Short mmCIF file of C-alpha atoms in Angstrom, two decimals:
data_model
loop_
_atom_site.label_atom_id
_atom_site.label_comp_id
_atom_site.label_asym_id
_atom_site.label_seq_id
_atom_site.Cartn_x
_atom_site.Cartn_y
_atom_site.Cartn_z
CA UNK C 1110 132.92 53.84 57.51
CA UNK C 1111 131.59 50.06 58.63
CA UNK C 1112 128.90 48.52 60.99
CA UNK C 1113 129.72 46.29 63.46
CA UNK C 1114 127.77 42.86 63.60
CA UNK C 1115 128.16 39.67 64.74
CA UNK C 1116 130.64 38.10 62.56
CA UNK C 1117 132.29 41.48 62.08
CA UNK C 1118 132.61 44.93 60.17
CA UNK C 1119 130.79 45.25 57.31
CA UNK C 1120 131.92 48.09 54.52
CA UNK C 1121 130.08 50.76 53.87
CA UNK C 1122 129.92 52.18 49.90
CA UNK C 1123 128.64 55.14 49.73
CA UNK C 1124 126.13 56.23 46.31
CA UNK C 1125 127.65 59.23 46.42
CA UNK C 1126 124.28 60.42 45.42
CA UNK C 1127 123.01 63.55 47.95
CA UNK C 1128 120.46 61.90 51.21
CA UNK C 1129 120.14 58.27 49.76
CA UNK C 1130 123.64 57.52 52.15
CA UNK C 1131 120.75 59.23 54.79
CA UNK C 1132 118.74 57.11 54.04
CA UNK C 1133 120.45 53.80 53.75
CA UNK C 1134 122.28 54.87 57.17
CA UNK C 1135 125.78 55.21 55.26
CA UNK C 1136 125.63 53.76 51.57
CA UNK C 1137 125.73 50.24 50.54
CA UNK C 1138 127.21 46.75 51.40
CA UNK C 1139 130.42 45.79 49.49
CA UNK C 1140 130.07 42.62 48.71
CA UNK C 1141 125.89 42.86 48.36
CA UNK C 1142 123.45 42.90 45.19
CA UNK C 1143 120.25 45.71 44.67
CA UNK C 1144 117.51 45.18 42.11
CA UNK C 1145 116.85 48.82 41.06
CA UNK C 1146 114.04 49.10 40.23
CA UNK C 1147 111.61 51.89 38.50
CA UNK C 1148 109.19 53.43 35.80
CA UNK C 1149 109.86 54.62 32.55
CA UNK C 1150 111.76 57.47 33.08
CA UNK C 1151 111.66 57.30 36.69
CA UNK C 1152 115.89 58.48 36.48
CA UNK C 1153 117.34 54.86 37.22
CA UNK C 1154 120.66 55.67 34.42
CA UNK C 1155 121.04 58.82 35.81
CA UNK C 1156 120.85 56.27 39.27
CA UNK C 1157 123.31 53.87 37.70
CA UNK C 1158 125.91 56.61 35.66
CA UNK C 1159 125.58 58.41 39.17
CA UNK C 1160 127.11 55.66 41.52
CA UNK C 1161 129.35 54.35 39.06
CA UNK C 1162 130.89 57.84 38.82
CA UNK C 1163 131.41 58.90 42.45
CA UNK C 1164 132.57 55.00 43.25
CA UNK C 1165 135.06 55.85 40.92
CA UNK C 1166 136.06 59.41 42.02
CA UNK C 1167 136.65 58.68 44.82
CA UNK C 1168 139.77 57.03 45.46
CA UNK C 1169 142.07 55.75 42.76
CA UNK C 1170 141.35 52.48 44.08
CA UNK C 1171 138.34 51.71 43.06
CA UNK C 1172 137.47 50.85 39.31
CA UNK C 1173 133.26 50.99 38.42
CA UNK C 1174 132.04 48.60 35.23
CA UNK C 1175 129.20 50.01 33.69
CA UNK C 1176 126.87 46.54 31.26
CA UNK C 1177 124.43 47.06 29.58
CA UNK C 1178 122.04 44.47 28.36
CA UNK C 1179 119.49 47.04 26.23
CA UNK C 1180 120.28 47.80 22.50
CA UNK C 1181 120.81 51.25 23.11
CA UNK C 1182 124.50 52.49 22.70
CA UNK C 1183 126.26 54.07 25.11
CA UNK C 1184 127.18 56.76 22.98
CA UNK C 1185 123.88 58.25 23.46
CA UNK C 1186 123.55 57.26 27.23
CA UNK C 1187 127.04 59.09 27.80
CA UNK C 1188 125.82 62.35 25.10
CA UNK C 1189 122.21 61.69 27.91
CA UNK C 1190 124.81 62.13 31.25
CA UNK C 1191 127.32 64.22 29.82
CA UNK C 1192 125.53 67.58 30.81
CA UNK C 1193 125.49 66.66 33.90
CA UNK C 1194 127.91 67.60 37.18
CA UNK C 1195 128.60 64.19 37.86
CA UNK C 1196 130.05 63.85 34.25
CA UNK C 1197 133.52 63.02 34.28
CA UNK C 1198 135.17 62.45 30.95
CA UNK C 1199 138.82 61.33 32.51
CA UNK C 1200 137.83 58.19 34.48
CA UNK C 1201 136.34 56.40 31.19
CA UNK C 1202 137.68 54.36 30.68
CA UNK C 1203 140.92 52.95 33.41
CA UNK C 1204 138.08 54.04 35.86
CA UNK C 1205 134.81 53.01 34.12
CA UNK C 1206 134.07 50.86 31.92
CA UNK C 1207 130.67 50.48 29.43
CA UNK C 1208 130.19 47.13 28.18
CA UNK C 1209 127.33 45.41 26.19
CA UNK C 1210 126.28 42.27 26.95
CA UNK C 1211 123.96 42.19 24.43
CA UNK C 1212 125.35 39.56 22.20
CA UNK C 1213 126.80 36.84 24.31
CA UNK C 1214 123.35 37.48 26.30
CA UNK C 1215 122.05 36.47 23.28
CA UNK C 1216 123.69 33.94 21.74
CA UNK C 1217 124.66 32.40 24.65
CA UNK C 1218 122.08 32.64 27.82
CA UNK C 1219 122.36 33.67 30.92
CA UNK C 1220 125.15 31.44 31.07
CA UNK C 1221 127.14 32.86 28.85
CA UNK C 1222 126.16 36.75 30.58
CA UNK C 1223 127.77 35.60 34.14
CA UNK C 1224 131.13 33.65 32.71
CA UNK C 1225 131.51 37.08 31.08
CA UNK C 1226 130.85 39.34 34.43
CA UNK C 1227 133.17 37.11 35.65
CA UNK C 1228 136.23 38.16 33.22
CA UNK C 1229 135.56 41.39 33.44
CA UNK C 1230 135.53 41.71 37.27
CA UNK C 1231 138.38 39.86 37.58
CA UNK C 1232 140.20 41.78 34.80
CA UNK C 1233 139.06 45.50 35.11
CA UNK C 1234 139.30 44.33 39.03
CA UNK C 1235 135.55 46.50 39.30
CA UNK C 1236 134.62 46.66 42.50
CA UNK C 1237 131.27 48.24 41.18
CA UNK C 1238 129.40 46.97 38.88
CA UNK C 1239 126.12 48.25 37.29
CA UNK C 1240 123.96 45.49 35.33
CA UNK C 1241 121.49 47.63 33.05
CA UNK C 1242 118.64 46.07 32.17
CA UNK C 1243 117.73 42.87 34.33
CA UNK C 1244 114.39 42.63 33.04
CA UNK C 1245 116.42 41.27 29.61
CA UNK C 1246 118.12 38.82 31.24
CA UNK C 1247 114.65 37.34 33.03
CA UNK C 1248 112.56 37.27 30.14
CA UNK C 1249 115.82 35.50 27.74
CA UNK C 1250 115.49 32.87 31.36
CA UNK C 1251 114.32 29.48 30.01
CA UNK C 1252 112.65 28.62 33.93
CA UNK C 1253 112.73 30.91 37.15
CA UNK C 1254 115.23 28.59 38.05
CA UNK C 1255 117.59 29.58 35.93
CA UNK C 1256 116.84 33.30 36.19
CA UNK C 1257 117.44 33.50 40.55
CA UNK C 1258 119.95 30.50 39.56
CA UNK C 1259 121.45 33.03 37.42
CA UNK C 1260 121.29 36.39 40.23
CA UNK C 1261 122.90 33.35 43.05
CA UNK C 1262 125.87 32.50 41.01
CA UNK C 1263 126.06 36.67 40.53
CA UNK C 1264 126.40 36.83 44.94
CA UNK C 1265 128.29 34.55 45.01
CA UNK C 1266 130.75 36.62 42.37
CA UNK C 1267 130.35 39.05 44.45
CA UNK C 1268 130.86 37.96 47.53
CA UNK C 1269 133.74 35.86 46.81
CA UNK C 1270 135.14 38.86 45.51
CA UNK C 1271 133.99 42.28 47.61
CA UNK C 1272 132.59 43.39 44.48
CA UNK C 1273 129.24 45.86 45.23
CA UNK C 1274 126.01 45.24 42.34
CA UNK C 1275 123.48 47.33 41.74
CA UNK C 1276 120.74 45.67 39.04
CA UNK C 1277 118.37 47.70 37.52
CA UNK C 1278 115.60 47.34 36.12
CA UNK C 1279 111.91 48.80 34.62
CA UNK C 1280 108.92 48.49 36.16
CA UNK C 1281 105.44 49.07 35.28
CA UNK C 1282 103.13 52.07 36.95
CA UNK C 1283 101.61 49.88 39.45
CA UNK C 1284 102.58 47.63 39.68
CA UNK C 1285 103.32 45.89 42.94
CA UNK C 1286 107.45 45.11 42.02
CA UNK C 1287 107.25 41.20 43.65
CA UNK C 1288 109.19 38.74 42.29
CA UNK C 1289 111.39 36.02 43.17
CA UNK C 1290 114.04 38.05 42.07
CA UNK C 1291 113.37 40.27 45.92
CA UNK C 1292 114.26 37.68 48.14
CA UNK C 1293 117.58 36.42 47.01
CA UNK C 1294 119.31 40.16 46.71
CA UNK C 1295 120.48 42.29 49.86
CA UNK C 1296 117.58 45.21 49.33
CA UNK C 1297 115.42 46.91 46.90
CA UNK C 1298 115.76 50.36 46.30
CA UNK C 1299 112.14 51.23 43.87
CA UNK C 1300 112.30 54.56 42.51
CA UNK C 1301 109.09 55.52 40.23
CA UNK C 1302 108.08 59.21 38.46
CA UNK C 1303 103.77 59.94 39.61
CA UNK C 1304 101.56 62.36 38.56
CA UNK C 1305 99.55 64.15 42.02
CA UNK C 1306 97.00 66.48 40.81
CA UNK C 1307 98.44 68.25 38.10
CA UNK C 1308 102.23 67.76 39.60
CA UNK C 1309 104.72 66.01 38.08
CA UNK C 1310 106.30 64.16 41.74
CA UNK C 1311 109.20 61.76 41.52
CA UNK C 1312 109.73 59.50 45.07
CA UNK C 1313 112.73 57.22 45.93
CA UNK C 1314 111.70 54.15 48.20
CA UNK C 1315 113.69 51.56 49.99
CA UNK C 1316 112.03 48.48 50.17
CA UNK C 1317 114.64 45.90 51.42
CA UNK C 1318 117.83 45.91 52.90
CA UNK C 1319 119.67 43.21 54.69
CA UNK C 1320 122.39 43.95 57.60
CA UNK C 1321 121.01 47.55 58.46
CA UNK C 1322 118.00 49.84 59.90
CA UNK C 1323 116.95 52.59 57.25
CA UNK C 1324 115.01 55.69 57.00
CA UNK C 1325 110.88 53.88 55.32
CA UNK C 1326 108.82 55.23 53.77
CA UNK C 1327 108.61 57.41 49.92
CA UNK C 1328 111.05 61.09 50.10
CA UNK C 1329 111.02 63.49 47.24
CA UNK C 1330 113.36 62.90 44.32
CA UNK C 1331 114.36 65.67 41.74
CA UNK C 1332 116.65 65.57 38.80
CA UNK C 1333 118.40 68.57 38.88
CA UNK C 1334 121.80 69.75 36.52
CA UNK C 1335 124.36 67.97 39.23
CA UNK C 1336 121.90 64.44 39.11
CA UNK C 1337 119.66 62.81 41.16
CA UNK C 1338 119.46 64.59 45.01
CA UNK C 1339 117.44 62.59 47.38
CA UNK C 1340 115.15 63.71 50.38
CA UNK C 1341 115.15 62.16 53.57
CA UNK C 1342 111.51 62.76 54.61
CA UNK C 1343 111.47 65.43 57.67
CA UNK C 1344 109.88 63.68 60.07
CA UNK C 1345 111.49 60.24 59.32
CA UNK C 1346 114.66 61.97 59.37
CA UNK C 1347 114.09 64.15 61.89
CA UNK C 1348 112.03 61.53 64.17
CA UNK C 1349 114.67 62.66 67.42
CA UNK C 1350 116.85 65.64 67.94
CA UNK C 1351 119.40 65.39 66.31
CA UNK C 1352 120.91 66.27 69.84
CA UNK C 1353 119.20 67.38 73.88
CA UNK C 1354 117.80 70.61 73.83
CA UNK C 1355 118.15 72.75 76.69
CA UNK C 1356 114.69 75.23 77.36
CA UNK C 1357 116.22 76.71 80.21
CA UNK C 1358 117.77 80.40 79.88
CA UNK C 1359 115.94 83.87 80.11
CA UNK C 1360 113.34 84.46 78.61
CA UNK C 1361 113.80 86.82 74.89
CA UNK C 1362 111.80 89.72 73.39
CA UNK C 1363 110.06 90.03 70.67
CA UNK C 1364 111.20 93.90 69.63
CA UNK C 1365 107.93 95.66 71.69
CA UNK C 1366 107.82 95.73 75.48
CA UNK C 1367 103.95 95.54 75.59
CA UNK C 1368 103.93 92.58 74.29
CA UNK C 1369 106.30 91.00 76.43
CA UNK C 1370 104.72 92.01 79.17
CA UNK C 1371 101.63 89.99 77.91
CA UNK C 1372 103.80 87.08 77.21
CA UNK C 1373 105.00 87.02 81.50
CA UNK C 1374 108.64 89.34 80.10
CA UNK C 1375 108.88 88.22 76.56
CA UNK C 1376 109.11 84.67 74.62
CA UNK C 1377 110.67 81.23 76.29
CA UNK C 1378 114.22 80.38 75.40
CA UNK C 1379 114.67 77.87 72.87
CA UNK C 1380 111.01 78.57 72.03
CA UNK C 1381 108.31 78.21 68.90
CA UNK C 1382 105.37 80.80 69.14
CA UNK C 1383 102.85 80.63 66.13
CA UNK C 1384 101.46 83.69 65.10
CA UNK C 1385 97.57 83.68 63.59
CA UNK C 1386 96.07 86.90 62.39
CA UNK C 1387 93.40 87.45 58.91
CA UNK C 1388 95.61 88.92 55.90
CA UNK C 1389 97.09 92.42 56.21
CA UNK C 1390 97.28 92.91 60.07
CA UNK C 1391 100.11 92.70 60.87
CA UNK C 1392 101.55 88.88 61.40
CA UNK C 1393 105.17 89.78 58.61
CA UNK C 1394 105.86 93.01 60.39
CA UNK C 1395 105.74 91.56 64.42
CA UNK C 1396 108.25 88.85 62.08
CA UNK C 1397 110.18 90.96 61.50
CA UNK C 1398 110.73 93.26 64.85
CA UNK C 1399 110.92 89.49 65.81
CA UNK C 1400 114.23 88.73 64.44
CA UNK C 1401 115.47 92.61 64.19
CA UNK C 1402 114.88 92.23 68.07
CA UNK C 1403 118.61 90.88 69.36
CA UNK C 1404 121.13 92.66 66.50
CA UNK C 1405 123.89 89.58 68.20
CA UNK C 1406 122.00 86.58 67.24
CA UNK C 1407 121.98 86.23 64.34
CA UNK C 1408 117.89 85.30 62.50
CA UNK C 1409 117.15 83.57 58.67
CA UNK C 1410 113.54 84.26 57.31
CA UNK C 1411 111.84 81.80 54.49
CA UNK C 1412 108.93 83.26 52.90
CA UNK C 1413 107.21 82.65 50.74
CA UNK C 1414 104.75 84.75 49.91
CA UNK C 1415 107.39 88.20 49.34
CA UNK C 1416 111.07 87.72 47.85
CA UNK C 1417 114.09 88.96 49.63
CA UNK C 1418 113.69 92.20 47.54
CA UNK C 1419 109.96 92.98 48.33
CA UNK C 1420 110.99 92.22 52.59
CA UNK C 1421 113.70 94.29 52.68
CA UNK C 1422 111.96 97.60 50.62
CA UNK C 1423 108.82 96.66 53.76
CA UNK C 1424 111.92 96.59 56.89
CA UNK C 1425 112.94 100.06 55.22
CA UNK C 1426 109.27 101.45 54.67
CA UNK C 1427 108.63 100.51 58.14
CA UNK C 1428 112.24 101.79 59.71
CA UNK C 1429 112.18 98.42 60.70
CA UNK C 1430 116.42 97.21 62.60
CA UNK C 1431 116.42 94.51 60.44
CA UNK C 1432 117.05 96.44 57.62
CA UNK C 1433 119.78 97.23 58.78
CA UNK C 1434 120.62 93.06 59.69
CA UNK C 1435 119.57 92.50 56.38
CA UNK C 1436 121.83 94.44 54.45
CA UNK C 1437 124.79 93.10 57.20
CA UNK C 1438 124.33 89.66 56.36
CA UNK C 1439 123.41 88.84 60.67
CA UNK C 1440 119.80 88.19 59.03
CA UNK C 1441 119.31 85.91 55.88
CA UNK C 1442 117.02 84.93 53.33
CA UNK C 1443 115.31 82.23 52.21
CA UNK C 1444 112.67 82.98 49.57
CA UNK C 1445 110.15 80.26 48.00
CA UNK C 1446 107.50 80.69 45.62
CA UNK C 1447 104.43 79.23 47.00
CA UNK C 1448 104.45 78.11 43.55
CA UNK C 1449 105.61 74.57 43.67
CA UNK C 1450 108.32 72.78 45.11
CA UNK C 1451 109.17 69.78 46.97
CA UNK C 1452 108.36 70.44 51.38
CA UNK C 1453 111.41 68.45 52.66
CA UNK C 1454 113.60 69.83 50.26
CA UNK C 1455 112.62 73.62 52.10
CA UNK C 1456 113.44 71.56 55.09
CA UNK C 1457 117.23 70.48 54.51
CA UNK C 1458 117.87 74.04 52.74
CA UNK C 1459 116.52 74.96 55.70
CA UNK C 1460 118.06 73.47 58.37
CA UNK C 1461 121.74 73.47 56.42
CA UNK C 1462 121.58 76.83 56.54
CA UNK C 1463 120.19 77.41 60.33
CA UNK C 1464 123.60 74.85 61.06
CA UNK C 1465 125.89 76.71 58.74
CA UNK C 1466 125.48 80.26 60.00
CA UNK C 1467 124.42 79.11 63.29
CA UNK C 1468 121.03 80.82 64.49
CA UNK C 1469 119.47 81.90 66.82
CA UNK C 1470 116.41 83.13 65.58
CA UNK C 1471 114.23 82.07 62.33
CA UNK C 1472 110.42 83.81 61.54
CA UNK C 1473 109.25 81.39 59.02
CA UNK C 1474 106.33 83.24 56.99
CA UNK C 1475 103.28 81.10 55.26
CA UNK C 1476 102.45 77.67 57.63
CA UNK C 1477 99.60 78.05 54.98
CA UNK C 1478 101.93 77.29 51.97
CA UNK C 1479 103.87 75.02 52.95
CA UNK C 1480 101.11 72.86 53.92
CA UNK C 1481 99.82 73.17 50.02
CA UNK C 1482 103.27 72.81 49.16
CA UNK C 1483 104.18 69.35 50.76
CA UNK C 1484 100.72 67.87 49.03
CA UNK C 1485 99.76 65.60 51.11
CA UNK C 1486 97.71 67.79 54.13
CA UNK C 1487 98.16 65.44 56.43
CA UNK C 1488 101.76 65.58 56.70
CA UNK C 1489 102.47 69.41 57.60
CA UNK C 1490 101.45 68.50 62.28
CA UNK C 1491 104.37 66.33 62.04
CA UNK C 1492 106.40 68.42 59.84
CA UNK C 1493 105.91 71.30 61.88
CA UNK C 1494 105.97 69.59 64.96
CA UNK C 1495 109.89 67.17 64.14
CA UNK C 1496 110.52 70.93 62.96
CA UNK C 1497 110.08 72.56 65.93
CA UNK C 1498 111.50 70.02 68.63
CA UNK C 1499 114.74 70.37 66.55
CA UNK C 1500 115.77 74.21 66.33
CA UNK C 1501 114.65 73.78 70.29
CA UNK C 1502 117.71 70.87 70.28
CA UNK C 1503 119.83 73.97 68.08
CA UNK C 1504 119.11 76.73 70.41
CA UNK C 1505 116.68 77.85 67.58
CA UNK C 1506 113.62 80.30 68.85
CA UNK C 1507 111.24 80.48 66.45
CA UNK C 1508 108.42 81.90 65.15
CA UNK C 1509 106.21 81.10 61.55
CA UNK C 1510 103.16 82.80 60.84
CA UNK C 1511 98.96 80.99 59.76
CA UNK C 1512 96.29 82.49 58.27
CA UNK C 1513 92.82 82.98 60.53
CA UNK C 1514 89.97 84.73 59.18
CA UNK C 1515 89.29 88.09 60.95
CA UNK C 1516 87.73 87.08 64.65
CA UNK C 1517 91.13 85.30 64.20
CA UNK C 1518 89.89 81.75 63.92
CA UNK C 1519 92.07 79.29 62.57
CA UNK C 1520 91.27 78.65 59.19
CA UNK C 1521 91.11 74.68 57.49
CA UNK C 1522 92.69 73.01 55.03
CA UNK C 1523 90.84 74.18 51.63
CA UNK C 1524 90.99 70.57 50.63
CA UNK C 1525 88.55 71.14 54.62
CA UNK C 1526 91.57 67.68 56.03
CA UNK C 1527 92.01 68.61 59.57
CA UNK C 1528 96.16 69.39 58.54
CA UNK C 1529 96.15 72.83 61.07
CA UNK C 1530 94.38 72.12 63.17
CA UNK C 1531 96.68 70.85 65.67
CA UNK C 1532 99.48 72.97 64.61
CA UNK C 1533 98.74 75.31 68.26
CA UNK C 1534 98.96 72.71 70.15
CA UNK C 1535 102.96 71.92 69.27
CA UNK C 1536 103.68 76.00 69.53
CA UNK C 1537 104.36 76.42 72.49
CA UNK C 1538 103.45 79.69 72.13
CA UNK C 1539 100.29 81.80 70.21
CA UNK C 1540 99.26 85.14 69.47
CA UNK C 1541 96.21 86.00 68.19
CA UNK C 1542 95.50 89.02 66.21
CA UNK C 1543 92.23 90.21 64.59
CA UNK C 1544 90.35 93.30 63.80
CA UNK C 1545 87.29 94.61 65.01
CA UNK C 1546 85.00 96.55 62.94
CA UNK C 1547 82.92 100.14 65.24
CA UNK C 1548 81.26 101.82 63.12
CA UNK C 1549 83.38 103.48 59.67
CA UNK C 1550 86.38 102.20 61.05
CA UNK C 1551 88.11 98.44 61.60
CA UNK C 1552 90.86 98.21 64.88
CA UNK C 1553 93.13 95.72 65.11
CA UNK C 1554 93.53 93.42 67.89
CA UNK C 1555 95.89 90.95 69.49
CA UNK C 1556 96.42 88.87 72.70
CA UNK C 1557 98.75 86.33 73.89
CA UNK C 1558 96.30 82.33 74.30
CA UNK C 1559 99.72 80.71 75.08
CA UNK C 1560 103.07 80.41 76.41
CA UNK C 1561 105.24 77.95 77.74
CA UNK C 1562 105.84 77.85 81.50
CA UNK C 1563 104.37 81.92 81.64
CA UNK C 1564 101.65 83.53 83.48
CA UNK C 1565 100.72 85.52 80.73
CA UNK C 1566 97.89 88.31 79.97
CA UNK C 1567 95.30 86.94 78.11
CA UNK C 1568 93.21 90.05 77.91
CA UNK C 1569 92.99 91.71 74.34
CA UNK C 1570 95.04 94.91 73.23
CA UNK C 1571 94.95 97.29 70.25
CA UNK C 1572 97.88 97.88 68.09
CA UNK C 1573 99.23 100.14 65.65
CA UNK C 1574 101.41 99.88 63.04
CA UNK C 1575 103.87 102.35 62.95
CA UNK C 1576 107.40 103.61 61.70
CA UNK C 1577 109.51 100.69 64.37
CA UNK C 1578 106.96 98.30 63.79
CA UNK C 1579 103.63 97.29 65.54
CA UNK C 1580 103.59 99.83 68.48
CA UNK C 1581 100.27 98.00 70.57
CA UNK C 1582 98.91 99.24 74.12
CA UNK C 1583 99.81 99.11 77.52
CA UNK C 1584 96.92 98.51 79.67
CA UNK C 1585 93.43 96.57 78.25
CA UNK C 1586 91.66 99.91 78.05
CA UNK C 1587 91.02 100.69 74.25
CA UNK C 1588 90.20 97.37 73.13
CA UNK C 1589 87.60 96.89 75.79
CA UNK C 1590 86.37 100.66 74.85
CA UNK C 1591 86.62 100.17 71.49
CA UNK C 1592 84.84 96.34 71.92
CA UNK C 1593 81.49 97.36 74.65
CA UNK C 1594 81.10 100.44 71.93
CA UNK C 1595 79.93 98.03 68.98
CA UNK C 1596 77.02 95.25 69.03
CA UNK C 1597 78.64 91.75 68.20
CA UNK C 1598 77.83 91.24 64.20
CA UNK C 1599 80.27 93.85 63.59
CA UNK C 1600 83.32 92.86 65.42
CA UNK C 1601 85.21 89.98 63.67
CA UNK C 1602 84.62 92.20 60.79
CA UNK C 1603 80.95 91.27 60.04
#
């Protein structure tokens, strides 16, 4: 792909790293020089090798040259990357050439290194060059001017030959990574590995990229068996929905006629419903009932507390129609244990399944778990807003659950940050569940707080969990009698 500019087409060179090309708007540019800088252990060597193998494997005309300036042997490097999925030994040495320039740099300095690079680029017909160990070249320079001259000459060579160049270099933890060469190159990609509490996280940030817009800020990185995978920050990637949304349409059933009546006829078309309630009140049961209400609509449950087997067992025990839909593959289950994960990876996998399977109903069981996994508590409201808008654009009707206290009041995040307080304002519909103690009995109550463009019945109703799901009273009479029969402190579990 290319991007039109005032002086013609700028040809893109995909990196082959999942997610990174989306951040860059399509990839690097042919003939550009880019610095990839990061702390030790952040994945720079894997990054450089993965780009080389992806580049060479894409076309027989593409060749890559990997030049090292440090003393690490190529055999040792290849031994480290051999288990990774992108490694293809058949590409060596015809399509990917490894070359050590350490002794040339020691003996002949930057001038000798530049001569070597020019010769090898021409002889190998390299369309991609990775220079691993730029810090060694900088330390060997007699002056800052000499090093800047080297970068300038390398840029001239890259532009003349149409060769894309990656310069890998190290940075100490906490360094601001601002140097003279950063102002000269076409782009700067920063990799980092850091601790977030007890958890270790890898990040990528594009700090500079000439010729194109890009997604700014930090993006999560995971090194998998297949190599590096980057997860663009979901609220940045979905700053605007992927397509125009359509909210018109007949209301959809929740699976409970009584709840449909309370909502003014059902769930508004392509809307998002937030279901709040204390633990054990029946939120998951309502969500499963919602998924099974339309057997013709492909569904998906994204759960954080119960595995696929546990979800299936619950649905079968209650005789819910969704049990058969899960067994038949009409409703998929995406389970992410609420232990440790990457929120952007979860959202990417979720949206990928929705698009690939044409999902029309989504049930996300555990907005609080998503908040904890996100780490940065202030992000969750932006993530929730981005997912809500994208679901609407994709024609999806969604339902989330969120924990409250026994009265039905939403709980703050454990840190005390107001991260979840605004989620109810983003959701078009809000259904609240609560418990009320009367003498020795505890009763379940449900109410609709709001519904988009609908005339709701906000009065509380008593409900029970029975075979088939939630059995909700047709009217508020029993709820009124229960509330009138107990004093105020007894209601809400006090």
